[in-house]
Structures are given as structure tokens and as C-alpha cells.
PDB file of C-alpha atoms in Angstrom:
ATOM      1  CA  MET A 226       4.963  -6.714 -16.202  1.00 53.00           C
ATOM      2  CA  GLY A 227       5.511  -8.803 -13.109  1.00 65.00           C
ATOM      3  CA  LEU A 228       9.089  -9.114 -12.006  1.00 77.00           C
ATOM      4  CA  SER A 229      10.710 -12.493 -11.455  1.00 76.00           C
ATOM      5  CA  GLY A 230      11.781 -13.552  -7.988  1.00 80.00           C
ATOM      6  CA  THR A 231      10.554 -12.886  -4.484  1.00 83.00           C
ATOM      7  CA  ILE A 232      10.359  -9.742  -2.405  1.00 86.00           C
ATOM      8  CA  ASP A 233      12.428  -9.395   0.745  1.00 85.00           C
ATOM      9  CA  SER A 234      10.751  -6.785   2.901  1.00 83.00           C
ATOM     10  CA  SER A 235      13.916  -6.106   4.940  1.00 83.00           C
ATOM     11  CA  VAL A 236      15.454  -4.708   1.740  1.00 90.00           C
ATOM     12  CA  TYR A 237      12.606  -2.191   1.517  1.00 94.00           C
ATOM     13  CA  GLU A 238      13.668  -0.670   4.844  1.00 90.00           C
ATOM     14  CA  GLY A 239      17.001   0.379   3.307  1.00 92.00           C
ATOM     15  CA  LEU A 240      15.352   1.619   0.094  1.00 96.00           C
ATOM     16  CA  LYS A 241      12.753   3.562   2.072  1.00 95.00           C
ATOM     17  CA  ASP A 242      15.583   5.299   3.872  1.00 92.00           C
ATOM     18  CA  VAL A 243      17.136   6.441   0.580  1.00 94.00           C
ATOM     19  CA  LEU A 244      13.781   7.695  -0.781  1.00 95.00           C
ATOM     20  CA  ARG A 245      13.006   9.590   2.419  1.00 93.00           C
ATOM     21  CA  ARG A 246      16.314  11.423   2.214  1.00 91.00           C
ATOM     22  CA  TYR A 247      15.867  12.479  -1.383  1.00 91.00           C
ATOM     23  CA  PRO A 248      15.066  16.226  -1.560  1.00 91.00           C
ATOM     24  CA  THR A 249      12.227  15.962  -4.130  1.00 94.00           C
ATOM     25  CA  VAL A 250      10.390  13.219  -2.207  1.00 96.00           C
ATOM     26  CA  THR A 251       7.705  14.187   0.310  1.00 97.00           C
ATOM     27  CA  THR A 252       6.316  10.867   1.612  1.00 97.00           C
ATOM     28  CA  VAL A 253       7.035   7.155   1.174  1.00 98.00           C
ATOM     29  CA  ALA A 254       4.564   4.345   1.849  1.00 97.00           C
ATOM     30  CA  TYR A 255       4.094   0.654   1.187  1.00 97.00           C
ATOM     31  CA  GLU A 256       1.672  -0.502  -1.497  1.00 95.00           C
ATOM     32  CA  PRO A 257      -0.947  -1.887  -1.374  1.00 94.00           C
ATOM     33  CA  ASP A 258      -0.457  -1.448   2.415  1.00 94.00           C
ATOM     34  CA  SER A 259       2.075  -1.960   5.188  1.00 94.00           C
ATOM     35  CA  ILE A 260       0.921  -5.556   5.735  1.00 96.00           C
ATOM     36  CA  VAL A 261       1.154  -6.898   2.177  1.00 95.00           C
ATOM     37  CA  LYS A 262       4.204  -4.703   1.303  1.00 94.00           C
ATOM     38  CA  LYS A 263       4.456  -5.340  -2.400  1.00 94.00           C
ATOM     39  CA  PHE A 264       6.340  -2.224  -3.413  1.00 95.00           C
ATOM     40  CA  LEU A 265       7.213   1.288  -2.223  1.00 97.00           C
ATOM     41  CA  ARG A 266       5.460   4.371  -3.535  1.00 98.00           C
ATOM     42  CA  ALA A 267       6.976   7.802  -2.976  1.00 98.00           C
ATOM     43  CA  GLN A 268       5.090  11.047  -3.569  1.00 98.00           C
ATOM     44  CA  VAL A 269       7.148  13.710  -5.321  1.00 97.00           C
ATOM     45  CA  ASP A 270       6.702  17.442  -4.706  1.00 96.00           C
ATOM     46  CA  PRO A 271       5.555  18.881  -8.098  1.00 96.00           C
ATOM     47  CA  ASN A 272       7.224  22.219  -7.269  1.00 94.00           C
ATOM     48  CA  ARG A 273      10.600  20.705  -6.520  1.00 94.00           C
ATOM     49  CA  VAL A 274      11.106  18.951  -9.861  1.00 94.00           C
ATOM     50  CA  PHE A 275      12.498  20.652 -12.956  1.00 92.00           C
ATOM     51  CA  PRO A 276      10.655  21.613 -15.056  1.00 92.00           C
ATOM     52  CA  PRO A 277       7.941  22.188 -12.410  1.00 91.00           C
ATOM     53  CA  THR A 278       4.685  20.320 -12.851  1.00 93.00           C
ATOM     54  CA  GLY A 279       1.413  20.267 -10.990  1.00 88.00           C
ATOM     55  CA  PRO A 280      -0.948  20.470  -9.268  1.00 95.00           C
ATOM     56  CA  ASP A 281      -0.948  16.711  -8.604  1.00 97.00           C
ATOM     57  CA  ALA A 282       2.038  14.991  -7.029  1.00 97.00           C
ATOM     58  CA  PRO A 283       4.005  12.682  -9.327  1.00 98.00           C
ATOM     59  CA  THR A 284       4.695   9.204  -7.943  1.00 98.00           C
ATOM     60  CA  LEU A 285       7.791   7.094  -7.880  1.00 98.00           C
ATOM     61  CA  ASP A 286       7.303   3.323  -7.545  1.00 98.00           C
ATOM     62  CA  VAL A 287      10.163   1.144  -6.371  1.00 98.00           C
ATOM     63  CA  GLU A 288       9.868  -2.639  -6.469  1.00 96.00           C
ATOM     64  CA  TRP A 289      12.713  -5.074  -5.872  1.00 95.00           C
ATOM     65  CA  ARG A 290      12.744  -8.841  -6.244  1.00 92.00           C
ATOM     66  CA  PHE A 291      15.391 -11.502  -5.888  1.00 90.00           C
ATOM     67  CA  THR A 292      16.116 -14.934  -7.256  1.00 85.00           C
ATOM     68  CA  THR A 293      18.998 -17.041  -5.934  1.00 83.00           C
ATOM     69  CA  ASP A 294      21.470 -15.497  -8.350  1.00 84.00           C
ATOM     70  CA  ASP A 295      19.999 -12.216  -9.437  1.00 90.00           C
ATOM     71  CA  GLN A 296      17.925  -9.178  -8.661  1.00 93.00           C
ATOM     72  CA  TYR A 297      15.082  -7.662 -10.643  1.00 94.00           C
ATOM     73  CA  TYR A 298      13.668  -4.209 -10.130  1.00 96.00           C
ATOM     74  CA  ARG A 299      11.437  -1.442 -11.336  1.00 96.00           C
ATOM     75  CA  ILE A 300      12.058   2.228 -10.491  1.00 98.00           C
ATOM     76  CA  HIS A 301       9.244   4.073 -12.214  1.00 98.00           C
ATOM     77  CA  TYR A 302       8.221   7.722 -12.208  1.00 98.00           C
ATOM     78  CA  ALA A 303       4.761   8.866 -13.317  1.00 98.00           C
ATOM     79  CA  ASP A 304       3.393  12.406 -13.616  1.00 97.00           C
ATOM     80  CA  PRO A 305      -0.446  12.367 -13.426  1.00 97.00           C
ATOM     81  CA  ASN A 306      -0.589  15.955 -14.748  1.00 96.00           C
ATOM     82  CA  THR A 307       0.943  15.233 -18.139  1.00 94.00           C
ATOM     83  CA  GLY A 308       0.886  11.452 -18.417  1.00 96.00           C
ATOM     84  CA  PHE A 309       4.672  11.448 -18.706  1.00 96.00           C
ATOM     85  CA  ASN A 310       6.217   8.337 -17.206  1.00 97.00           C
ATOM     86  CA  CYS A 311       9.631   6.761 -17.283  1.00 98.00           C
ATOM     87  CA  GLY A 312      11.807   4.339 -15.409  1.00 97.00           C
ATOM     88  CA  TRP A 313      14.582   1.806 -15.144  1.00 98.00           C
ATOM     89  CA  HIS A 314      13.526  -1.788 -15.299  1.00 96.00           C
ATOM     90  CA  ARG A 315      15.591  -4.858 -14.713  1.00 95.00           C
ATOM     91  CA  ASP A 316      13.302  -7.596 -16.006  1.00 88.00           C
ATOM     92  CA  ASP A 317      12.936 -10.044 -18.866  1.00 83.00           C
ATOM     93  CA  ASP A 318      11.004  -7.626 -21.098  1.00 83.00           C
ATOM     94  CA  HIS A 319      13.740  -6.469 -23.457  1.00 88.00           C
ATOM     95  CA  PRO A 320      16.559  -9.007 -23.553  1.00 88.00           C
ATOM     96  CA  GLU A 321      17.913  -7.322 -26.703  1.00 93.00           C
ATOM     97  CA  LEU A 322      18.744  -4.265 -24.558  1.00 93.00           C
ATOM     98  CA  GLY A 323      20.661  -6.209 -21.915  1.00 92.00           C
ATOM     99  CA  PRO A 324      19.620  -6.811 -18.308  1.00 93.00           C
ATOM    100  CA  VAL A 325      18.511  -3.224 -17.523  1.00 96.00           C
ATOM    101  CA  HIS A 326      16.640  -0.790 -19.753  1.00 96.00           C
ATOM    102  CA  PHE A 327      15.307   2.731 -19.443  1.00 97.00           C
ATOM    103  CA  GLN A 328      11.924   3.490 -20.944  1.00 97.00           C
ATOM    104  CA  TYR A 329       9.829   6.616 -21.264  1.00 97.00           C
ATOM    105  CA  GLU A 330       6.546   7.764 -22.672  1.00 96.00           C
ATOM    106  CA  ASN A 331       5.594  11.403 -23.209  1.00 94.00           C
ATOM    107  CA  PRO A 332       1.965  11.844 -24.367  1.00 94.00           C
ATOM    108  CA  VAL A 333       2.533  15.593 -24.870  1.00 90.00           C
ATOM    109  CA  THR A 334       5.331  15.185 -27.430  1.00 90.00           C
ATOM    110  CA  GLY A 335       4.285  11.701 -28.513  1.00 91.00           C
ATOM    111  CA  GLY A 336       7.783  10.485 -27.696  1.00 90.00           C
ATOM    112  CA  ASN A 337       8.484   7.056 -26.327  1.00 93.00           C
ATOM    113  CA  LYS A 338      11.514   4.851 -26.315  1.00 95.00           C
ATOM    114  CA  HIS A 339      13.209   1.859 -24.719  1.00 96.00           C
ATOM    115  CA  GLU A 340      16.985   2.058 -24.417  1.00 96.00           C
ATOM    116  CA  ARG A 341      19.899   0.167 -22.913  1.00 96.00           C
ATOM    117  CA  ALA A 342      20.884   1.226 -19.390  1.00 97.00           C
ATOM    118  CA  ASN A 343      23.524   0.266 -16.909  1.00 95.00           C
ATOM    119  CA  PHE A 344      24.285   0.787 -13.229  1.00 96.00           C
ATOM    120  CA  GLU A 345      27.828   0.540 -12.029  1.00 95.00           C
ATOM    121  CA  LYS A 346      26.832  -0.486  -8.498  1.00 95.00           C
ATOM    122  CA  GLU A 347      24.960  -3.622  -7.446  1.00 94.00           C
ATOM    123  CA  LEU A 348      23.598  -2.813  -3.993  1.00 95.00           C
ATOM    124  CA  PRO A 349      19.915  -1.838  -4.295  1.00 96.00           C
ATOM    125  CA  THR A 350      20.353   1.360  -2.234  1.00 95.00           C
ATOM    126  CA  GLU A 351      23.222   2.505  -4.456  1.00 95.00           C
ATOM    127  CA  VAL A 352      21.318   1.663  -7.657  1.00 97.00           C
ATOM    128  CA  LEU A 353      18.357   3.661  -6.372  1.00 96.00           C
ATOM    129  CA  TRP A 354      20.516   6.707  -5.506  1.00 93.00           C
ATOM    130  CA  THR A 355      22.006   6.709  -8.977  1.00 95.00           C
ATOM    131  CA  ALA A 356      18.596   6.276 -10.633  1.00 97.00           C
ATOM    132  CA  LEU A 357      17.123   9.176  -8.615  1.00 96.00           C
ATOM    133  CA  ASP A 358      20.047  11.422  -9.546  1.00 94.00           C
ATOM    134  CA  ARG A 359      19.714  10.530 -13.224  1.00 96.00           C
ATOM    135  CA  LEU A 360      15.948  11.000 -13.127  1.00 97.00           C
ATOM    136  CA  PHE A 361      15.825  14.423 -11.507  1.00 96.00           C
ATOM    137  CA  ASP A 362      19.109  15.893 -12.811  1.00 94.00           C
ATOM    138  CA  GLU A 363      19.080  14.607 -16.384  1.00 95.00           C
ATOM    139  CA  ARG A 364      16.063  12.690 -17.610  1.00 95.00           C
ATOM    140  CA  LEU A 365      13.175  14.894 -16.473  1.00 95.00           C
ATOM    141  CA  PRO A 366      14.786  18.169 -17.668  1.00 94.00           C
ATOM    142  CA  ASP A 367      15.726  16.535 -21.005  1.00 93.00           C
ATOM    143  CA  LEU A 368      12.533  14.651 -21.709  1.00 93.00           C
ATOM    144  CA  THR A 369       9.814  16.958 -20.395  1.00 90.00           C
ATOM    145  CA  ASP A 370      11.136  20.509 -20.887  1.00 77.00           C
ATOM    146  CA  SER A 371       9.410  21.629 -24.055  1.00 65.00           C
TER     147      SER A 371
ATOM    148  CA  MET B  87      27.669  13.189 -17.096  1.00 42.00           C
ATOM    149  CA  ALA B  88      26.849  16.646 -15.763  1.00 42.00           C
ATOM    150  CA  ASP B  89      26.390  17.758 -12.190  1.00 42.00           C
ATOM    151  CA  ASP B  90      28.827  15.425 -10.520  1.00 45.00           C
ATOM    152  CA  THR B  91      29.360  17.942  -7.747  1.00 46.00           C
ATOM    153  CA  GLU B  92      25.650  18.251  -7.088  1.00 45.00           C
ATOM    154  CA  ARG B  93      25.255  14.508  -7.062  1.00 48.00           C
ATOM    155  CA  ASP B  94      27.991  14.156  -4.455  1.00 52.00           C
ATOM    156  CA  ASP B  95      26.318  16.860  -2.379  1.00 52.00           C
ATOM    157  CA  GLU B  96      23.011  15.038  -2.339  1.00 55.00           C
ATOM    158  CA  ARG B  97      24.557  11.768  -1.284  1.00 61.00           C
ATOM    159  CA  ALA B  98      26.651  13.607   1.255  1.00 59.00           C
ATOM    160  CA  SER B  99      23.388  14.520   3.010  1.00 60.00           C
ATOM    161  CA  MET B 100      23.556  10.925   4.175  1.00 71.00           C
ATOM    162  CA  THR B 101      26.556  10.412   6.426  1.00 82.00           C
ATOM    163  CA  ARG B 102      28.945   7.588   5.604  1.00 85.00           C
ATOM    164  CA  GLY B 103      27.492   5.578   8.445  1.00 87.00           C
ATOM    165  CA  GLU B 104      23.913   6.077   7.261  1.00 88.00           C
ATOM    166  CA  ARG B 105      24.850   5.119   3.739  1.00 89.00           C
ATOM    167  CA  VAL B 106      26.529   1.888   4.872  1.00 94.00           C
ATOM    168  CA  ARG B 107      23.644   1.129   7.241  1.00 93.00           C
ATOM    169  CA  ALA B 108      20.984   1.566   4.520  1.00 92.00           C
ATOM    170  CA  ALA B 109      23.055  -0.505   2.069  1.00 94.00           C
ATOM    171  CA  ALA B 110      23.697  -3.224   4.656  1.00 94.00           C
ATOM    172  CA  ARG B 111      19.987  -3.968   4.953  1.00 92.00           C
ATOM    173  CA  THR B 112      20.028  -5.071   1.326  1.00 92.00           C
ATOM    174  CA  LEU B 113      22.920  -7.557   1.704  1.00 93.00           C
ATOM    175  CA  ARG B 114      21.195 -10.775   0.763  1.00 89.00           C
ATOM    176  CA  THR B 115      24.336 -12.326  -0.662  1.00 90.00           C
ATOM    177  CA  PRO B 116      27.233 -12.523   1.835  1.00 94.00           C
ATOM    178  CA  ARG B 117      29.862  -9.914   0.909  1.00 96.00           C
ATOM    179  CA  THR B 118      33.244  -8.766   2.218  1.00 97.00           C
ATOM    180  CA  ALA B 119      33.764  -5.391   3.889  1.00 97.00           C
ATOM    181  CA  SER B 120      35.934  -4.291   0.970  1.00 97.00           C
ATOM    182  CA  TRP B 121      33.188  -5.085  -1.567  1.00 97.00           C
ATOM    183  CA  ILE B 122      30.692  -3.063   0.504  1.00 96.00           C
ATOM    184  CA  ALA B 123      33.227  -0.233   0.917  1.00 96.00           C
ATOM    185  CA  ASP B 124      33.676  -0.099  -2.845  1.00 96.00           C
ATOM    186  CA  GLU B 125      29.917  -0.065  -3.497  1.00 95.00           C
ATOM    187  CA  THR B 126      29.231   2.697  -0.966  1.00 94.00           C
ATOM    188  CA  ASP B 127      32.345   4.788  -1.725  1.00 93.00           C
ATOM    189  CA  VAL B 128      33.760   4.651   1.795  1.00 94.00           C
ATOM    190  CA  SER B 129      37.087   3.323   3.082  1.00 94.00           C
ATOM    191  CA  VAL B 130      37.321  -0.340   4.062  1.00 96.00           C
ATOM    192  CA  LYS B 131      38.029   0.718   7.648  1.00 95.00           C
ATOM    193  CA  THR B 132      34.858   2.857   7.770  1.00 94.00           C
ATOM    194  CA  ALA B 133      32.752   0.099   6.221  1.00 96.00           C
ATOM    195  CA  GLN B 134      34.166  -2.415   8.668  1.00 96.00           C
ATOM    196  CA  LYS B 135      33.354  -0.192  11.647  1.00 95.00           C
ATOM    197  CA  TYR B 136      29.665   0.216  10.704  1.00 96.00           C
ATOM    198  CA  LEU B 137      29.274  -3.394   9.595  1.00 97.00           C
ATOM    199  CA  ASP B 138      30.592  -4.640  12.944  1.00 97.00           C
ATOM    200  CA  GLN B 139      28.162  -2.322  14.748  1.00 96.00           C
ATOM    201  CA  LEU B 140      25.335  -3.831  12.709  1.00 97.00           C
ATOM    202  CA  VAL B 141      26.514  -7.321  13.661  1.00 97.00           C
ATOM    203  CA  ALA B 142      26.414  -6.279  17.329  1.00 97.00           C
ATOM    204  CA  ASP B 143      22.884  -4.898  16.747  1.00 96.00           C
ATOM    205  CA  ASN B 144      21.751  -8.214  15.220  1.00 96.00           C
ATOM    206  CA  VAL B 145      21.006  -6.657  11.846  1.00 95.00           C
ATOM    207  CA  LEU B 146      23.836  -8.459  10.052  1.00 97.00           C
ATOM    208  CA  ARG B 147      25.491 -11.831  10.454  1.00 97.00           C
ATOM    209  CA  LYS B 148      29.196 -12.352  10.118  1.00 96.00           C
ATOM    210  CA  ILE B 149      30.320 -15.484   8.326  1.00 96.00           C
ATOM    211  CA  GLU B 150      33.899 -16.754   8.276  1.00 95.00           C
ATOM    212  CA  GLN B 151      34.623 -18.519   5.005  1.00 93.00           C
ATOM    213  CA  GLY B 152      38.226 -19.676   4.563  1.00 93.00           C
ATOM    214  CA  ASP B 153      40.294 -16.590   5.276  1.00 93.00           C
ATOM    215  CA  GLN B 154      37.439 -14.237   4.343  1.00 95.00           C
ATOM    216  CA  THR B 155      34.922 -12.507   6.595  1.00 96.00           C
ATOM    217  CA  LEU B 156      31.557 -12.008   4.944  1.00 97.00           C
ATOM    218  CA  TYR B 157      28.493 -10.029   6.010  1.00 97.00           C
ATOM    219  CA  CYS B 158      24.840 -10.601   5.176  1.00 95.00           C
ATOM    220  CA  VAL B 159      21.392  -9.714   6.540  1.00 94.00           C
ATOM    221  CA  ASP B 160      20.390 -11.715   9.603  1.00 95.00           C
ATOM    222  CA  GLN B 161      17.172 -13.044   8.092  1.00 93.00           C
ATOM    223  CA  LEU B 162      15.839 -14.564  11.308  1.00 94.00           C
ATOM    224  CA  MET B 163      16.220 -11.305  13.220  1.00 95.00           C
ATOM    225  CA  ALA B 164      14.821  -9.328  10.281  1.00 93.00           C
ATOM    226  CA  THR B 165      11.729 -11.555  10.348  1.00 94.00           C
ATOM    227  CA  TYR B 166      11.304 -11.114  14.116  1.00 95.00           C
ATOM    228  CA  ARG B 167      11.518  -7.343  13.710  1.00 94.00           C
ATOM    229  CA  GLU B 168       8.955  -7.541  10.923  1.00 94.00           C
ATOM    230  CA  VAL B 169       6.588  -9.561  13.152  1.00 96.00           C
ATOM    231  CA  ALA B 170       7.069  -7.050  15.984  1.00 96.00           C
ATOM    232  CA  SER B 171       6.317  -4.055  13.777  1.00 94.00           C
ATOM    233  CA  LEU B 172       3.156  -5.721  12.446  1.00 96.00           C
ATOM    234  CA  GLN B 173       2.069  -6.274  16.057  1.00 97.00           C
ATOM    235  CA  ARG B 174       2.888  -2.726  17.077  1.00 95.00           C
ATOM    236  CA  GLU B 175       1.458  -0.921  14.038  1.00 95.00           C
ATOM    237  CA  HIS B 176      -1.735  -2.896  13.417  1.00 97.00           C
ATOM    238  CA  SER B 177      -4.721  -4.016  15.452  1.00 97.00           C
ATOM    239  CA  ARG B 178      -5.583  -7.690  15.724  1.00 97.00           C
ATOM    240  CA  GLU B 179      -8.619  -7.001  13.512  1.00 97.00           C
ATOM    241  CA  GLU B 180      -6.531  -5.405  10.780  1.00 97.00           C
ATOM    242  CA  LEU B 181      -4.132  -8.335  10.718  1.00 98.00           C
ATOM    243  CA  THR B 182      -6.982 -10.885  10.764  1.00 98.00           C
ATOM    244  CA  SER B 183      -8.811  -9.221   7.920  1.00 97.00           C
ATOM    245  CA  ALA B 184      -5.612  -8.819   5.856  1.00 97.00           C
ATOM    246  CA  LEU B 185      -4.854 -12.496   6.374  1.00 98.00           C
ATOM    247  CA  GLU B 186      -8.370 -13.498   5.316  1.00 98.00           C
ATOM    248  CA  SER B 187      -8.196 -11.300   2.269  1.00 97.00           C
ATOM    249  CA  MET B 188      -4.844 -12.777   1.186  1.00 98.00           C
ATOM    250  CA  ARG B 189      -6.197 -16.315   1.615  1.00 98.00           C
ATOM    251  CA  THR B 190      -9.372 -15.508  -0.320  1.00 98.00           C
ATOM    252  CA  THR B 191      -7.306 -14.033  -3.148  1.00 98.00           C
ATOM    253  CA  ILE B 192      -5.301 -17.257  -3.361  1.00 98.00           C
ATOM    254  CA  THR B 193      -8.431 -19.433  -3.277  1.00 98.00           C
ATOM    255  CA  ASP B 194      -9.870 -17.351  -6.131  1.00 98.00           C
ATOM    256  CA  TRP B 195      -6.736 -17.868  -8.215  1.00 98.00           C
ATOM    257  CA  GLN B 196      -6.847 -21.602  -7.517  1.00 98.00           C
ATOM    258  CA  THR B 197     -10.411 -21.708  -8.842  1.00 98.00           C
ATOM    259  CA  THR B 198      -9.826 -19.385 -11.794  1.00 97.00           C
ATOM    260  CA  TYR B 199      -6.738 -21.156 -13.099  1.00 96.00           C
ATOM    261  CA  GLY B 200      -7.482 -24.689 -11.830  1.00 96.00           C
ATOM    262  CA  VAL B 201      -4.085 -25.004 -10.110  1.00 97.00           C
ATOM    263  CA  GLU B 202      -2.967 -25.391  -6.497  1.00 97.00           C
ATOM    264  CA  THR B 203       0.306 -23.458  -6.413  1.00 97.00           C
ATOM    265  CA  PRO B 204       2.019 -20.519  -8.156  1.00 95.00           C
ATOM    266  CA  GLY B 205       4.557 -23.032  -9.521  1.00 94.00           C
ATOM    267  CA  GLU B 206       1.751 -24.923 -11.261  1.00 96.00           C
ATOM    268  CA  LEU B 207       0.428 -21.644 -12.631  1.00 96.00           C
ATOM    269  CA  ARG B 208       3.863 -20.827 -14.075  1.00 93.00           C
ATOM    270  CA  ALA B 209       4.077 -24.314 -15.565  1.00 94.00           C
ATOM    271  CA  SER B 210       0.687 -23.788 -17.288  1.00 94.00           C
ATOM    272  CA  ILE B 211       2.165 -20.886 -19.280  1.00 92.00           C
ATOM    273  CA  ALA B 212       4.129 -23.342 -21.438  1.00 89.00           C
ATOM    274  CA  ASP B 213       0.885 -24.497 -23.127  1.00 88.00           C
ATOM    275  CA  LEU B 214      -0.341 -20.995 -24.021  1.00 91.00           C
ATOM    276  CA  ASP B 215       0.042 -18.862 -27.155  1.00 92.00           C
ATOM    277  CA  ASP B 216      -1.888 -15.716 -26.198  1.00 93.00           C
ATOM    278  CA  ALA B 217       0.662 -13.076 -25.094  1.00 90.00           C
ATOM    279  CA  ASP B 218      -1.827 -11.255 -22.834  1.00 92.00           C
ATOM    280  CA  GLU B 219      -2.842 -14.453 -21.101  1.00 93.00           C
ATOM    281  CA  ILE B 220       0.819 -15.396 -20.571  1.00 92.00           C
ATOM    282  CA  GLU B 221       1.542 -11.939 -19.171  1.00 89.00           C
ATOM    283  CA  GLU B 222      -1.459 -12.120 -16.838  1.00 93.00           C
ATOM    284  CA  ARG B 223      -0.497 -15.549 -15.502  1.00 94.00           C
ATOM    285  CA  ARG B 224       3.092 -14.481 -14.901  1.00 90.00           C
ATOM    286  CA  GLU B 225       1.861 -11.425 -13.027  1.00 89.00           C
ATOM    287  CA  VAL B 226      -0.536 -13.470 -10.885  1.00 94.00           C
ATOM    288  CA  ALA B 227       2.117 -16.137 -10.177  1.00 93.00           C
ATOM    289  CA  SER B 228       4.504 -13.484  -8.951  1.00 89.00           C
ATOM    290  CA  GLU B 229       1.870 -11.865  -6.696  1.00 92.00           C
ATOM    291  CA  TRP B 230       0.844 -15.284  -5.442  1.00 94.00           C
ATOM    292  CA  GLU B 231       4.437 -16.115  -4.467  1.00 92.00           C
ATOM    293  CA  HIS B 232       4.618 -12.852  -2.585  1.00 92.00           C
ATOM    294  CA  LEU B 233       1.398 -13.564  -0.666  1.00 95.00           C
ATOM    295  CA  ASP B 234       2.714 -17.059   0.144  1.00 95.00           C
ATOM    296  CA  ASP B 235       5.702 -15.309   1.737  1.00 93.00           C
ATOM    297  CA  ARG B 236       3.650 -12.739   3.643  1.00 95.00           C
ATOM    298  CA  ILE B 237       0.984 -15.075   5.071  1.00 97.00           C
ATOM    299  CA  PRO B 238       3.304 -16.909   7.546  1.00 97.00           C
ATOM    300  CA  VAL B 239       4.693 -13.573   8.792  1.00 96.00           C
ATOM    301  CA  VAL B 240       1.239 -12.092   9.397  1.00 97.00           C
ATOM    302  CA  GLN B 241       0.112 -15.408  10.923  1.00 98.00           C
ATOM    303  CA  ALA B 242       3.111 -15.327  13.291  1.00 97.00           C
ATOM    304  CA  ALA B 243       2.229 -11.773  14.317  1.00 97.00           C
ATOM    305  CA  LEU B 244      -1.352 -12.865  15.127  1.00 97.00           C
ATOM    306  CA  THR B 245      -0.434 -16.058  16.958  1.00 96.00           C
ATOM    307  CA  GLU B 246       1.410 -14.221  19.728  1.00 94.00           C
ATOM    308  CA  TYR B 247      -0.536 -10.978  19.450  1.00 96.00           C
ATOM    309  CA  ASP B 248      -1.813 -10.769  23.033  1.00 94.00           C
ATOM    310  CA  TRP B 249       1.486 -11.835  24.509  1.00 94.00           C
ATOM    311  CA  ALA B 250       3.339  -9.222  22.405  1.00 94.00           C
ATOM    312  CA  THR B 251       0.865  -6.466  23.305  1.00 92.00           C
ATOM    313  CA  GLU B 252       1.385  -7.258  26.984  1.00 92.00           C
ATOM    314  CA  ARG B 253       5.166  -7.022  26.585  1.00 91.00           C
ATOM    315  CA  ASP B 254       4.792  -3.782  24.657  1.00 90.00           C
ATOM    316  CA  THR B 255       3.118  -1.793  27.444  1.00 87.00           C
ATOM    317  CA  ILE B 256       5.106   1.026  28.962  1.00 83.00           C
ATOM    318  CA  SER B 257       4.517   1.537  32.668  1.00 77.00           C
ATOM    319  CA  VAL B 258       4.621   5.183  33.648  1.00 74.00           C
TER     320      VAL B 258
END
């Protein structure tokens, strides 16, 4: 769903920096293009994730928005090879789960779930680092290794 | 939580300075050096050093509030840099056609939903029951607000395009 708030493209420069430095990420670009700059899309090397996937590169979308008092975001991973997708969303979709939730969908196992999530840090770059660590070190191995 | 060591290693690939610099670009709310130090796991002295460099580089602004010193993104300078990168990375034609396309998209929404602004579109949601329709209107309103933000920046890049291109030449 659409996130509340407005985008601040200067924030994307910092987030792009974090994505570029992440070992599993190969390229990072603006979507739909570098003029409209709605969100960032990183391409992930299918051979560098565990368990390995392929041949197509999974994508990682990062969108951040701000209101006067709060931030809303979507950090979402999608594997075109298996249809597996998951991510952390800070939006108004699941108020019963608190401000941030993690959701995943695995068409291979039929599994899907929305659960409560929390980030200790507030700065977008620090939230993104933590999310990337959780994604590649814990979530992907746990949820897609069959 | 497993792999704490590995996690630290990955973040360590970014030096302390790089980590503070990347984080600083996201400081929309003015914050103290000690808050930033805590968020980025560096000492207050280290944070302070990089934050002051960023102030000197016109990336951040320093605000004195009572006995506190706060840092936040220098929005005016960030916008100028944004305008300059649009001018450097895109041709006049690309910017013109992107601008036209954004304006056409907005005109289409105005016609489709019979409203003039994204605020009016959001207000129209109150009268609806259909969940899909509500979802669609919220999505469009949010995209519309974003385009409303981007149009003046792209317009600014076009207005001084020739002048900027002239300044951007390197004489060899």
C-alpha cells in the first residue's frame, strides 16, 4: 500500500550508500527513474545469498517517507525465481502489530505471515543496516531453506 | 540473535566517518551529537568531529537551542545539489519530457477523480466503503504529493539549464 508522508530525496543518498556497501547487493538505482525518484531498487546477486537462488537477480526495494512527527518505510525483498518475498513495513496496514511489522510469503511452502517487528535505532541508515543483516543472516536462511 | 560478530564485521566495512556521514544525510529532525553518536555506535567526540565537517561542507546546519547544539540536514543546500545533479546527469530534453509526463499524470488524476489536489483526493476517501477503491485513492494521493514535490525541483533545473551547462564546462 502507499506509505503516508512525503519523500525527501536527500535521505535516499544516505540509504543508497548503505545499500551499495552491502556485500550481497550488486547495483542500486532510483525507481521509476533518477528524475522522479520514488524509491530505491537494489539488485541482489543470486549466488551471494543463502540458500543460493537463481538465475534471476532478486530485488530489494527501499522507500522512505516522512510526516512532521514520524517516518514510514518499506524494505522489501522479492525473489523472481521462487516468488518468495518478505519485508519490514512501517505503515498503517497492521496497527494490531504495532508501528512496524515483518511479513513474508513463500509460494513454494505456502507459508505466509505478518508479525510484530521492532528496530532499536531510529536513523533510516541504521534501520536499513539492521534490516539487511536480519534479512540475509536470519530470515532468508530460515524461511527459504527447504 | 546469532552472528553478532559477523554483523559487526559487515558494518565495520564502513568506517566510523562513513557511517556518521551516511546517517547525517537522513537527519530531518534536529538532533544532538550525543543522540547521533548513540544511534551510530561511535563516541560523542567522533560524531562531533564528522558532524562539524559536514557543517563546514554545507551538508548539515548547526542550530543552537538553549544550551544545546543540534544538527540537521541543510535542506536549501540539499535542494541546490539536487538541482545541479539533475542538470549534470540529464539532457534538457529528458528533463522537459519528464516534467510534461508528471504534469499529464496529475491532469489525468484531476479528471479521473474530479478533484484539484491530493488533499481533496484524500478527503474524498471518507465517503467511500469499497476497500480497493480506498486503497487506490490513498496510493494515488501519495504519488501525487510526491510529484508535486518533484515538479518544482525539475522546473528549477530547467529554468537555469543553459547557464548551469555553461558553468559546468571544464577548460582543458
